[in-house]
Short mmCIF file of C-alpha atoms and ligand atoms in Angstrom, two decimals:
data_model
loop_
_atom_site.label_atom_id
_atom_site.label_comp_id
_atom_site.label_asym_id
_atom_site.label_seq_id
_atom_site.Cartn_x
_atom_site.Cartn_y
_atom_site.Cartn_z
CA UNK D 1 17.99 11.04 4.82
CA UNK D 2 14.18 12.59 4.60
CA UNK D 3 14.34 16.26 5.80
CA UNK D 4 10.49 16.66 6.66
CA UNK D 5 8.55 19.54 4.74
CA UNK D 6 6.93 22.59 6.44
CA UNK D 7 3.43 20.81 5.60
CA UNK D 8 4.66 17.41 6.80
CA UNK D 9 5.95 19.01 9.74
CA UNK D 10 3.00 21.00 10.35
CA UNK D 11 0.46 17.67 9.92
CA UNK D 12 2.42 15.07 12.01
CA UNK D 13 2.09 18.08 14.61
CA UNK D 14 -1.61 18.22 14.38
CA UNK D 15 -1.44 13.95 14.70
CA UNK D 16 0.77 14.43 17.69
CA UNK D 17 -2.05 17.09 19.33
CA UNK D 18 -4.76 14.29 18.74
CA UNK D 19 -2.89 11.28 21.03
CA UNK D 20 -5.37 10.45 23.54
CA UNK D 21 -6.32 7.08 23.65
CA UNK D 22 -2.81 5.46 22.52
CA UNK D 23 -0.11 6.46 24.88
CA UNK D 24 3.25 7.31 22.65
CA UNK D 25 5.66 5.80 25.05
CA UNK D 26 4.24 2.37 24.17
CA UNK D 27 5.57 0.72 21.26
CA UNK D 28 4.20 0.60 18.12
CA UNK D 29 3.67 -2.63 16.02
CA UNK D 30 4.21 -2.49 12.41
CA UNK D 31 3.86 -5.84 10.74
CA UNK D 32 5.74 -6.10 7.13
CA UNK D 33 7.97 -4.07 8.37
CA UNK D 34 10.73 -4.70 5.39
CA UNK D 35 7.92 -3.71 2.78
CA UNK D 36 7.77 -0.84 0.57
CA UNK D 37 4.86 1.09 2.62
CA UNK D 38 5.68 -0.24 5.75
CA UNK D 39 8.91 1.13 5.66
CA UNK D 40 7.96 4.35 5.25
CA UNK D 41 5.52 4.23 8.31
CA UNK D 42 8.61 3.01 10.46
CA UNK D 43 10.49 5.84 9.32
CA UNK D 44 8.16 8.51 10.27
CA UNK D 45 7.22 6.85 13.53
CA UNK D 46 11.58 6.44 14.67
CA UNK D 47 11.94 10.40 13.72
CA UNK D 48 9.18 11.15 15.84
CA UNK D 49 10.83 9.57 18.54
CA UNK D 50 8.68 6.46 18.77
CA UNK D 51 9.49 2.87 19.68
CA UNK D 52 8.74 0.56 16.60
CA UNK D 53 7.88 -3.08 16.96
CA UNK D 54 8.66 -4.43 13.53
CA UNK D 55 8.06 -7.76 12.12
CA UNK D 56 9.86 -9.32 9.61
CA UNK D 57 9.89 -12.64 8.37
CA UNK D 58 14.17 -13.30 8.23
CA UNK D 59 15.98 -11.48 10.89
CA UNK D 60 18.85 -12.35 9.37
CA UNK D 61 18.22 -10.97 5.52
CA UNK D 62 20.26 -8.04 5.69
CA UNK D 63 18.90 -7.11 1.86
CA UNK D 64 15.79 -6.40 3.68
CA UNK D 65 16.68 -4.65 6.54
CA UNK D 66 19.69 -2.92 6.52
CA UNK D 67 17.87 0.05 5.06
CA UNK D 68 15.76 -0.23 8.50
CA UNK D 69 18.55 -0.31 10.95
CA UNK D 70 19.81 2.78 9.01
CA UNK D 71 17.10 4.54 9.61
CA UNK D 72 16.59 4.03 13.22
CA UNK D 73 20.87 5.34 13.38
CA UNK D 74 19.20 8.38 11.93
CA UNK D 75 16.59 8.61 14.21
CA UNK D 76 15.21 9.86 18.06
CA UNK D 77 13.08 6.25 18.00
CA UNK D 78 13.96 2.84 18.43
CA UNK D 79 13.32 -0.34 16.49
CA UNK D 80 13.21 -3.87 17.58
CA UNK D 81 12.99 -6.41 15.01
CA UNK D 82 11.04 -9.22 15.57
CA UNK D 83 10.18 -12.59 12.81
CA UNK D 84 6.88 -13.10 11.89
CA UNK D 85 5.55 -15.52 8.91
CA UNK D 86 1.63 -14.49 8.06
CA UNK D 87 0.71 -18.56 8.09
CA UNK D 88 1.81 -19.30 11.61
CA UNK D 89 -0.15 -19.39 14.61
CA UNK D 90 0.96 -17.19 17.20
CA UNK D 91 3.73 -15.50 15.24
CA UNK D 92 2.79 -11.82 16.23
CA UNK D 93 2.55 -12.59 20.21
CA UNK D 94 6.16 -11.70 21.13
CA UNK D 95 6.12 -8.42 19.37
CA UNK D 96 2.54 -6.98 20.19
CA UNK D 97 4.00 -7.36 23.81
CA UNK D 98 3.04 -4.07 25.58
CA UNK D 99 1.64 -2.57 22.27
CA UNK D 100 -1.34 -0.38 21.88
CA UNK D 101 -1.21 -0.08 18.45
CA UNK D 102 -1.36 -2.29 15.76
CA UNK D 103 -0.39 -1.50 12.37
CA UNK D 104 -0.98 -4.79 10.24
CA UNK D 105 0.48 -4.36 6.80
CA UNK D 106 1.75 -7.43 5.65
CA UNK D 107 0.45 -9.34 2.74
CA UNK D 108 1.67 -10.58 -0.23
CA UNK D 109 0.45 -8.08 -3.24
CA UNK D 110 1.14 -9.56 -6.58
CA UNK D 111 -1.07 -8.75 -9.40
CA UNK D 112 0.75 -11.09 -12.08
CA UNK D 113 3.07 -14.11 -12.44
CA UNK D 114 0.64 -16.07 -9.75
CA UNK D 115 0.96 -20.00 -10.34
CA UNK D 116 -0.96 -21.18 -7.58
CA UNK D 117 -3.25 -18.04 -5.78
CA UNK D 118 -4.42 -20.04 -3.13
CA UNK D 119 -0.38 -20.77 -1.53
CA UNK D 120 0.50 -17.09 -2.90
CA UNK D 121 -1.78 -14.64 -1.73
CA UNK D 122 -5.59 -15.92 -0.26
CA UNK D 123 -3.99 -18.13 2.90
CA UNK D 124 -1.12 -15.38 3.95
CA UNK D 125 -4.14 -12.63 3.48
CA UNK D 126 -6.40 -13.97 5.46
CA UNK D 127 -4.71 -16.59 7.63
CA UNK D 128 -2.07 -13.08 8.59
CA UNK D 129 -5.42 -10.94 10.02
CA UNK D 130 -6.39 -14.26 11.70
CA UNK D 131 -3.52 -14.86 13.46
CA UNK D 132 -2.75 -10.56 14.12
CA UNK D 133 -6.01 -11.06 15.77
CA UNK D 134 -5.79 -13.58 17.42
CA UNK D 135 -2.37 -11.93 19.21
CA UNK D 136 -4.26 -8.88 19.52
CA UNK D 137 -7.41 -10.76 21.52
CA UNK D 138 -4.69 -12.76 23.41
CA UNK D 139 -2.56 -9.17 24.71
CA UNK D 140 -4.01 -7.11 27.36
CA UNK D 141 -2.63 -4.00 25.72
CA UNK D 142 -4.03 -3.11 22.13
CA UNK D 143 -6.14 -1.08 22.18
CA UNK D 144 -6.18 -0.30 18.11
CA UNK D 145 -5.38 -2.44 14.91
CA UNK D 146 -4.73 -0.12 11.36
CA UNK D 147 -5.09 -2.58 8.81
CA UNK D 148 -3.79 -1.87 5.31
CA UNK D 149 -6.73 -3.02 2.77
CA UNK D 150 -6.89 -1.79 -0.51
CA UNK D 151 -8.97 0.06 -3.12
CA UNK D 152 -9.60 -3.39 -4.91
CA UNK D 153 -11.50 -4.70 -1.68
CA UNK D 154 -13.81 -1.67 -2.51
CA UNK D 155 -14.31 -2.79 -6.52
CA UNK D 156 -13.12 -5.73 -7.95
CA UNK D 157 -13.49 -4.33 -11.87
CA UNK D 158 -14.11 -1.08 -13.27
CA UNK D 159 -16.60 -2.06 -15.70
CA UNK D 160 -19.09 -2.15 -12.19
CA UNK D 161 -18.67 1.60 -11.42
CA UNK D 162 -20.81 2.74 -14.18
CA UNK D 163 -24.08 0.69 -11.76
CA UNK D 164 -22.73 1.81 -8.52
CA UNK D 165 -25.30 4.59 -7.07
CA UNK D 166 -23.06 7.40 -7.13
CA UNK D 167 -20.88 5.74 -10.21
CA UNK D 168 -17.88 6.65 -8.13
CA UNK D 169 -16.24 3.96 -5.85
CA UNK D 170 -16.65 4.95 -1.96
CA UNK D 171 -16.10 3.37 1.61
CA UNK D 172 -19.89 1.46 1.00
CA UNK D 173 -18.48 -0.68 -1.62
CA UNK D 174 -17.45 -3.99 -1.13
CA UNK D 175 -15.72 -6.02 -3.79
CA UNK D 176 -18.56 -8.76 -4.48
CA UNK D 177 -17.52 -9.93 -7.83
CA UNK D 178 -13.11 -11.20 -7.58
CA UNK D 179 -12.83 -14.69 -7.48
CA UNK D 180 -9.82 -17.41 -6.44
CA UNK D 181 -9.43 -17.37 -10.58
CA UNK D 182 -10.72 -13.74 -11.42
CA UNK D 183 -8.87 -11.43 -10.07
CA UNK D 184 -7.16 -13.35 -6.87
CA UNK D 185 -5.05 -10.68 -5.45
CA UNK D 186 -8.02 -8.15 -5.14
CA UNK D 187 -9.90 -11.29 -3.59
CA UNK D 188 -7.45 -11.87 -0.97
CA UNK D 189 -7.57 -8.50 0.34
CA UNK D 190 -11.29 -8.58 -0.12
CA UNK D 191 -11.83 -11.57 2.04
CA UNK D 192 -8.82 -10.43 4.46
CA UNK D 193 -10.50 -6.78 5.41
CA UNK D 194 -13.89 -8.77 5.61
CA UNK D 195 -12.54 -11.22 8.08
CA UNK D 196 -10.84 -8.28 10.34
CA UNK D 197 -14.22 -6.85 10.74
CA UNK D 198 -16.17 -10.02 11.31
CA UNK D 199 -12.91 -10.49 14.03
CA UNK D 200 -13.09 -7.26 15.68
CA UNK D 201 -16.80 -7.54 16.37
CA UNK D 202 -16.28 -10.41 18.46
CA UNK D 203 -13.29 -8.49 20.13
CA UNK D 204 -14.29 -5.54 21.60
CA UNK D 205 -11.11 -4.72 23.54
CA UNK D 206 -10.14 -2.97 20.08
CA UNK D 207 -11.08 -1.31 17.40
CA UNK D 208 -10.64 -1.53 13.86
CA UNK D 209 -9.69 1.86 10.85
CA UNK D 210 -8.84 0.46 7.82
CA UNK D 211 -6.72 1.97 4.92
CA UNK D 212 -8.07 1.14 1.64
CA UNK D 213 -5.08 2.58 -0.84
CA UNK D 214 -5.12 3.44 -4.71
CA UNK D 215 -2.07 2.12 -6.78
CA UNK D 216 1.05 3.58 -5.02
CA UNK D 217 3.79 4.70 -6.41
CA UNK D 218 6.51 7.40 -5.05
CA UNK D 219 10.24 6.99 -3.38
CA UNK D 220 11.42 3.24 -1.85
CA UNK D 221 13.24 3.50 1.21
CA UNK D 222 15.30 0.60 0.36
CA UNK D 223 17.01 -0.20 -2.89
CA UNK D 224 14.51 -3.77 -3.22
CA UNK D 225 12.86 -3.64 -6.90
CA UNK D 226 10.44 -6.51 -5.75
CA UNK D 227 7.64 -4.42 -4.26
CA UNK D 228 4.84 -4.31 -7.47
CA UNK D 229 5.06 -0.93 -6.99
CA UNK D 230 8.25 -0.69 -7.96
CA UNK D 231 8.60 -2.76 -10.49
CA UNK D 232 5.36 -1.56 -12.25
CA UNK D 233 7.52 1.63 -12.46
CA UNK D 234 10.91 0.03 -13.61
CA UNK D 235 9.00 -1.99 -16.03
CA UNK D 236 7.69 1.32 -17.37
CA UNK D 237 11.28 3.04 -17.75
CA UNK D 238 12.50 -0.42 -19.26
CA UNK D 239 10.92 -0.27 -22.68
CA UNK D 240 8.38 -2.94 -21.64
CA UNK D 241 5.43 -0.90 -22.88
CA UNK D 242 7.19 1.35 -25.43
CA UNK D 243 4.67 -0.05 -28.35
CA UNK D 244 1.70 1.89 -26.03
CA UNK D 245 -0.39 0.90 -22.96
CA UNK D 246 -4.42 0.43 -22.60
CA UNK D 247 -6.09 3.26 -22.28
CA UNK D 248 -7.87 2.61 -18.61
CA UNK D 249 -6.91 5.36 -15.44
CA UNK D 250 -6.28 3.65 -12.16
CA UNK D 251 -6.45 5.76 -8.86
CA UNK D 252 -3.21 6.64 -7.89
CA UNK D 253 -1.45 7.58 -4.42
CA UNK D 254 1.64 8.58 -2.83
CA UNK D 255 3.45 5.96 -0.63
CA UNK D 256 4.37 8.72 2.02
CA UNK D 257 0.33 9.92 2.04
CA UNK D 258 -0.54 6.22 2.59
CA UNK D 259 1.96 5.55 5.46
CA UNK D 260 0.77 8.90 7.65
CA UNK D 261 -2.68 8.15 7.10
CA UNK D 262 -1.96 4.63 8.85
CA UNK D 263 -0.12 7.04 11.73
CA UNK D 264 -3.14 9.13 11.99
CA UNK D 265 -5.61 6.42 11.60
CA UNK D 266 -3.79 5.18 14.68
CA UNK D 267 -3.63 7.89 16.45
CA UNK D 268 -6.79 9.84 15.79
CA UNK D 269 -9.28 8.67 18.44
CA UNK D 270 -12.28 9.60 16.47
CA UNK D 271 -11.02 8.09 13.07
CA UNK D 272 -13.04 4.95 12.15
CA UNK D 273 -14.06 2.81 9.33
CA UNK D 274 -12.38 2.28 6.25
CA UNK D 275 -10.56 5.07 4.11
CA UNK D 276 -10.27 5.22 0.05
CA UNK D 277 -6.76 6.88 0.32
CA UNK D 278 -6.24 8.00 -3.41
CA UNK D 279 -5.10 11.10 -4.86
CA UNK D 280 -5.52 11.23 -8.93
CA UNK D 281 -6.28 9.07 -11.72
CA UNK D 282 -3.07 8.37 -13.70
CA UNK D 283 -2.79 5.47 -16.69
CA UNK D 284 0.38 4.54 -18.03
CA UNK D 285 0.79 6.94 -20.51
CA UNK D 286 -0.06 10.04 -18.24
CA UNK D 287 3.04 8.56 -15.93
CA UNK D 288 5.06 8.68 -18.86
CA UNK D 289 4.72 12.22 -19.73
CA UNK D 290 5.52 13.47 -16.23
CA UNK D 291 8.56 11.11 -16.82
CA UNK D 292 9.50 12.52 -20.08
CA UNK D 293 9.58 16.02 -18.60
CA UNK D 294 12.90 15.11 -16.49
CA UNK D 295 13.85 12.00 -18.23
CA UNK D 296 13.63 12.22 -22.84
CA UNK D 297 15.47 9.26 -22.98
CA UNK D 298 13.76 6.53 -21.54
CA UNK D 299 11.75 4.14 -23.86
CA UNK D 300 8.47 4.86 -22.76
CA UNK D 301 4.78 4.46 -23.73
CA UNK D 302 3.50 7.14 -26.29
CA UNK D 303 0.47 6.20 -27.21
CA UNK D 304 -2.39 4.07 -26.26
CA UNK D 305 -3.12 0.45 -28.05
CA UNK D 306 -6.55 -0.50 -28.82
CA UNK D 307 -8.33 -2.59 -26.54
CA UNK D 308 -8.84 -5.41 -28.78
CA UNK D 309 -4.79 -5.81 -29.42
CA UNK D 310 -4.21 -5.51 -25.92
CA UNK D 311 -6.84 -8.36 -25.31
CA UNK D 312 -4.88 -10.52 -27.72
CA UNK D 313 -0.97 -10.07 -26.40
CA UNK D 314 -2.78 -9.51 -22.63
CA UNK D 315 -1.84 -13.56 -21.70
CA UNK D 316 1.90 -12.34 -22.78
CA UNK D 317 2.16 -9.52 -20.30
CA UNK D 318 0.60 -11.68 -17.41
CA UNK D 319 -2.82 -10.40 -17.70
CA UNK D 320 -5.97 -12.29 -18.51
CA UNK D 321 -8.44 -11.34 -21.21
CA UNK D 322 -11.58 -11.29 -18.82
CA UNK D 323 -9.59 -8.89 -16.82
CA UNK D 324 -8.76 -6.64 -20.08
CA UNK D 325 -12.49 -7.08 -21.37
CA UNK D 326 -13.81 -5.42 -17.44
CA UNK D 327 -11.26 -3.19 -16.75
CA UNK D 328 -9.77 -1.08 -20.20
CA UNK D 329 -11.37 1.70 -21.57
CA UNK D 330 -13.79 2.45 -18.42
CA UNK D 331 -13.55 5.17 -16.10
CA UNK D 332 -12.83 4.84 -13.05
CA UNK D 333 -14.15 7.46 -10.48
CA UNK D 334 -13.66 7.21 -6.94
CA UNK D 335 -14.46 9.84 -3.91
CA UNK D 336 -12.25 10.25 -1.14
CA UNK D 337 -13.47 12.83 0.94
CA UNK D 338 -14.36 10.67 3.95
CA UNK D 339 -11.01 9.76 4.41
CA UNK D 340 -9.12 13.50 3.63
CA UNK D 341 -11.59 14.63 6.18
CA UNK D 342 -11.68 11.65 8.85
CA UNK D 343 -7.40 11.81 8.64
CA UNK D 344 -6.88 15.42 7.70
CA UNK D 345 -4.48 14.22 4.24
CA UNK D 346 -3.31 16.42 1.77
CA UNK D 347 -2.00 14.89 -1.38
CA UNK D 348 1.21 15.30 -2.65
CA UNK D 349 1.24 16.20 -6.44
CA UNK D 350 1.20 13.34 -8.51
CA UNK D 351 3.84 14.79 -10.55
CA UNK D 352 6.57 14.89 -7.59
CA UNK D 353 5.60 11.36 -6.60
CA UNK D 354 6.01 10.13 -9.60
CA UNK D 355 9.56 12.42 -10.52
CA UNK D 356 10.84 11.86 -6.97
CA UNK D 357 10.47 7.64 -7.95
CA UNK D 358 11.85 7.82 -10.85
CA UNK D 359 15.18 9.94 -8.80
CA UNK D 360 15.05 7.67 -6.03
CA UNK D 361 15.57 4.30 -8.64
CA UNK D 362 18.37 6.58 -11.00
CA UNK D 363 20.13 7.91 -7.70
CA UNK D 364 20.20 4.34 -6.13
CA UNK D 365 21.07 3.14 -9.83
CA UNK D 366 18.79 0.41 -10.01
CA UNK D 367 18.30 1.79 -13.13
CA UNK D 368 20.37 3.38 -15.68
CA UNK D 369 20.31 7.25 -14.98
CA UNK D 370 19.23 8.84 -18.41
CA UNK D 371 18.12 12.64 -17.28
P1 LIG B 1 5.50 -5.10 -0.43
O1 LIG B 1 6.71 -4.24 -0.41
O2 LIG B 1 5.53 -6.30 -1.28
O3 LIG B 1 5.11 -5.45 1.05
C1 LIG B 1 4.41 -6.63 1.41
C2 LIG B 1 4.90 -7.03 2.77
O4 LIG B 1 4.19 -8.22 3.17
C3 LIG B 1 6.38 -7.38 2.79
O5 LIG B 1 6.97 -6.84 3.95
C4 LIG B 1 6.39 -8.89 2.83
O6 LIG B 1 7.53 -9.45 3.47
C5 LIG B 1 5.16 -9.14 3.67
N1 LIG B 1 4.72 -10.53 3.51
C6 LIG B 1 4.26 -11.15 2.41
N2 LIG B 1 4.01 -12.44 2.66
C7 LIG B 1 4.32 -12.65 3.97
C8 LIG B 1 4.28 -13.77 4.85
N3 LIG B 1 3.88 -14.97 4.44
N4 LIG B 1 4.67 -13.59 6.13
C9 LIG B 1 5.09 -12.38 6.58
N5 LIG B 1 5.15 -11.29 5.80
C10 LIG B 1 4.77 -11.42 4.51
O7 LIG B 1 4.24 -4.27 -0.94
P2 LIG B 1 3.57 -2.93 -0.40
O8 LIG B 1 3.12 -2.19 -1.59
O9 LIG B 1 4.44 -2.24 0.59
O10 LIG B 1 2.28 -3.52 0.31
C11 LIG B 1 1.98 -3.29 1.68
C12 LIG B 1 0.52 -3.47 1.90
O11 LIG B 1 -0.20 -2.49 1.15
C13 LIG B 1 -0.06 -4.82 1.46
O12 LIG B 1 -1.05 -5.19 2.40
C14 LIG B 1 -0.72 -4.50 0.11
O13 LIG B 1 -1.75 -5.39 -0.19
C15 LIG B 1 -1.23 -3.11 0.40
N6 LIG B 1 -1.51 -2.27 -0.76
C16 LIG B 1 -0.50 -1.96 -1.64
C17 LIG B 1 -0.76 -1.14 -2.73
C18 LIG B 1 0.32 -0.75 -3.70
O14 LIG B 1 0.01 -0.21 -4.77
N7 LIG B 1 1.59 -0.98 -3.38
C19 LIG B 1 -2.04 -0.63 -2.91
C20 LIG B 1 -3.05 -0.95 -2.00
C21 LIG B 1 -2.76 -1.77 -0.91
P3 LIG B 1 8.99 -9.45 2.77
O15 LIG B 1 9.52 -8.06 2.97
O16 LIG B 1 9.74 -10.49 3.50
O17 LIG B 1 8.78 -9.76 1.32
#
């Protein structure tokens, strides 16, 4: 489906060059393997001709799959599907069998709509890099775990970038200030990367490279609209926010940027630490004029509300009013050069990942195509 560009071509050689330490004939675990990023690491791993351990939590849920066996059909690599819930013990043993890499992306990223955050999001976060840990400690094989972390384990609001050092958000931050009740999804996958490091001290077997994304947007894989990412996107197109958006830039990254740099965090030996992978700064209303170029008839944002109007209908949209009084109307600056250097990225335009979403959801008609 995914013809590979000259420059994609060119950088999965230069990843292919750099395998030393984690033999390619060895399969390759990817855990949340029916997710929206996931997916796209298992797609680029199959056409390289790799064999993909992926771990799913129904075997039988063909909605999340099928677009997974597809790919493989399409492919030189294999893929062998294996179940896996986050919250039980010993759940990843069968599939890290005779893996030397460990690319742990599962966990449950909801930012609204979250009735009880505890059940939802904290216990799969952390319990899941417990229990890929514990696997990983129990195999004699892996040798490296790539464990997708986020930008919001880095800063929990953007009202605290104005007193960091540099006032940009780096790999030395640590999100010190998301709570169970403030901000629980950026806790969970604060408290998550903090336990994988605490883990991998005590395991030295392995090592640990984190991925620490921006907001991702860019093509699915699979025609699923319940990935945020996706339906932050469709809810954009929809007419949700056609009376304006808050004014307040997030950074921004494309989903096929963020699954190579997992590949080449893997398969880099000298890559290490944690990586701010994010491209731009985009708010709602910059997405919607790169929409409106392709698309005039969509209902979309035009203009930014004040912040005081937002902080009153904020409870409507699923958003609390602490979060709106710490996060709109800042500016968010972040540096990424560690990581562009450390895994040799190069962003795509934001522009094409946004316009090549926006195709992928009116080709695949989950929504109505209005070009
Ligand atoms: P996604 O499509 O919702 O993927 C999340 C994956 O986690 C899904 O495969 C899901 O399984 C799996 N999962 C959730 N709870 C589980 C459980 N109890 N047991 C086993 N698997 C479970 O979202 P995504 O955007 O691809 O997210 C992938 C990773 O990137 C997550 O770690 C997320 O925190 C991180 N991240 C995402 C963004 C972003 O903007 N999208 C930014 C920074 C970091 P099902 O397929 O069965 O639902």
């Amino acid at each position: 489906m995914e013809i590979l560009h000259s420059r994609e071509q060119e950088q999965l050689t230069t990843f292919e060059n750099n395998m030393k330490t984690i033999d390619p004939q060895k399969p390759v675990l990817v855990t949340g393997g029916s997710g929206y990023m996931a997916s796209w690491i298992i797609k680029y791993l199959l056409d390289q001709g790799f064999t993909v351990h992926a771990t799913v939590r129904s075997i039988h849920n063909r909605a999340k799959i099928q677009h997974l066996l597809d790919m493989e059909h399409r492919s030189a690599g294999t893929l062998k599907l294996f179940e896996a819930d986050l919250l039980r013990e010993n759940a990843f043993d069968k599939a890290m069998r005779g893996c030397e890499l460990v690319i742990h992306t599962a966990s449950p990223f909801r930012l609204t709509g979250v009735k009880d955050a505890d059940e939802e999001l904290i216990r799969p976060a952390l319990q899941g890099v417990q229990n890929v840990f514990s696997s990983a400690y129990g195999s004699t094989t892996v040798k490296r775990i790539v464990l997708t972390s986020s930008i919001v384990a880095l800063i929990g609001d953007t009202i605290e970038i104005a007193d960091l050092p540099n006032k940009k958000v780096d790999e030395n931050c640590w999100n010190t200030t998301s709570t169970i009740s403030h901000q629980p999804y950026p806790f969970s996958k604060t408290i998550a990367e903090r336990e994988a490091w605490t883990l991998s001290k005590q395991m030295d077997h392995f090592d640990l490279v984190v991925i620490n994304p921006g907001l991702i947007f860019g093509p699915s894989l699979s025609k699923r609209i319940d990935s945020t990412s996706i339906s932050l996107m469709i809810q954009i197109l929809s007419g949700k926010f056609r009376t304006g958006v808050p004014k307040g830039a997030q950074a921004v990254v494309d989903v096929r940027d963020v699954a190579k740099a997992h590949i080449r965090a893997g398969f880099t030996p000298q890559a290490s630490g944690r990586h701010l992978v994010a491209a731009d700064l985009a708010d709602f209303l910059d997405i919607a004029r790169i929409i409106r170029k392709n698309y005039p008839n969509y209902p979309l944002p035009q203009k930014h509300v004040p912040k005081w109007l937002f902080k009153l209908i904020a409870p409507l949209l699923g958003y609390s009013r602490q979060f709106v009084e710490r996060n709109i109307g800042y500016d968010f600056k972040f540096n990424n050069t560690y990581a562009v250097s450390d895994l040799n990225i190069r962003f795509t335009p934001f522009e094409k990942t946004v316009l090549d979403q926006v195709d992928q959801l009116a080709n695949d008609q989950l929504i109505a195509d209005k070009r």
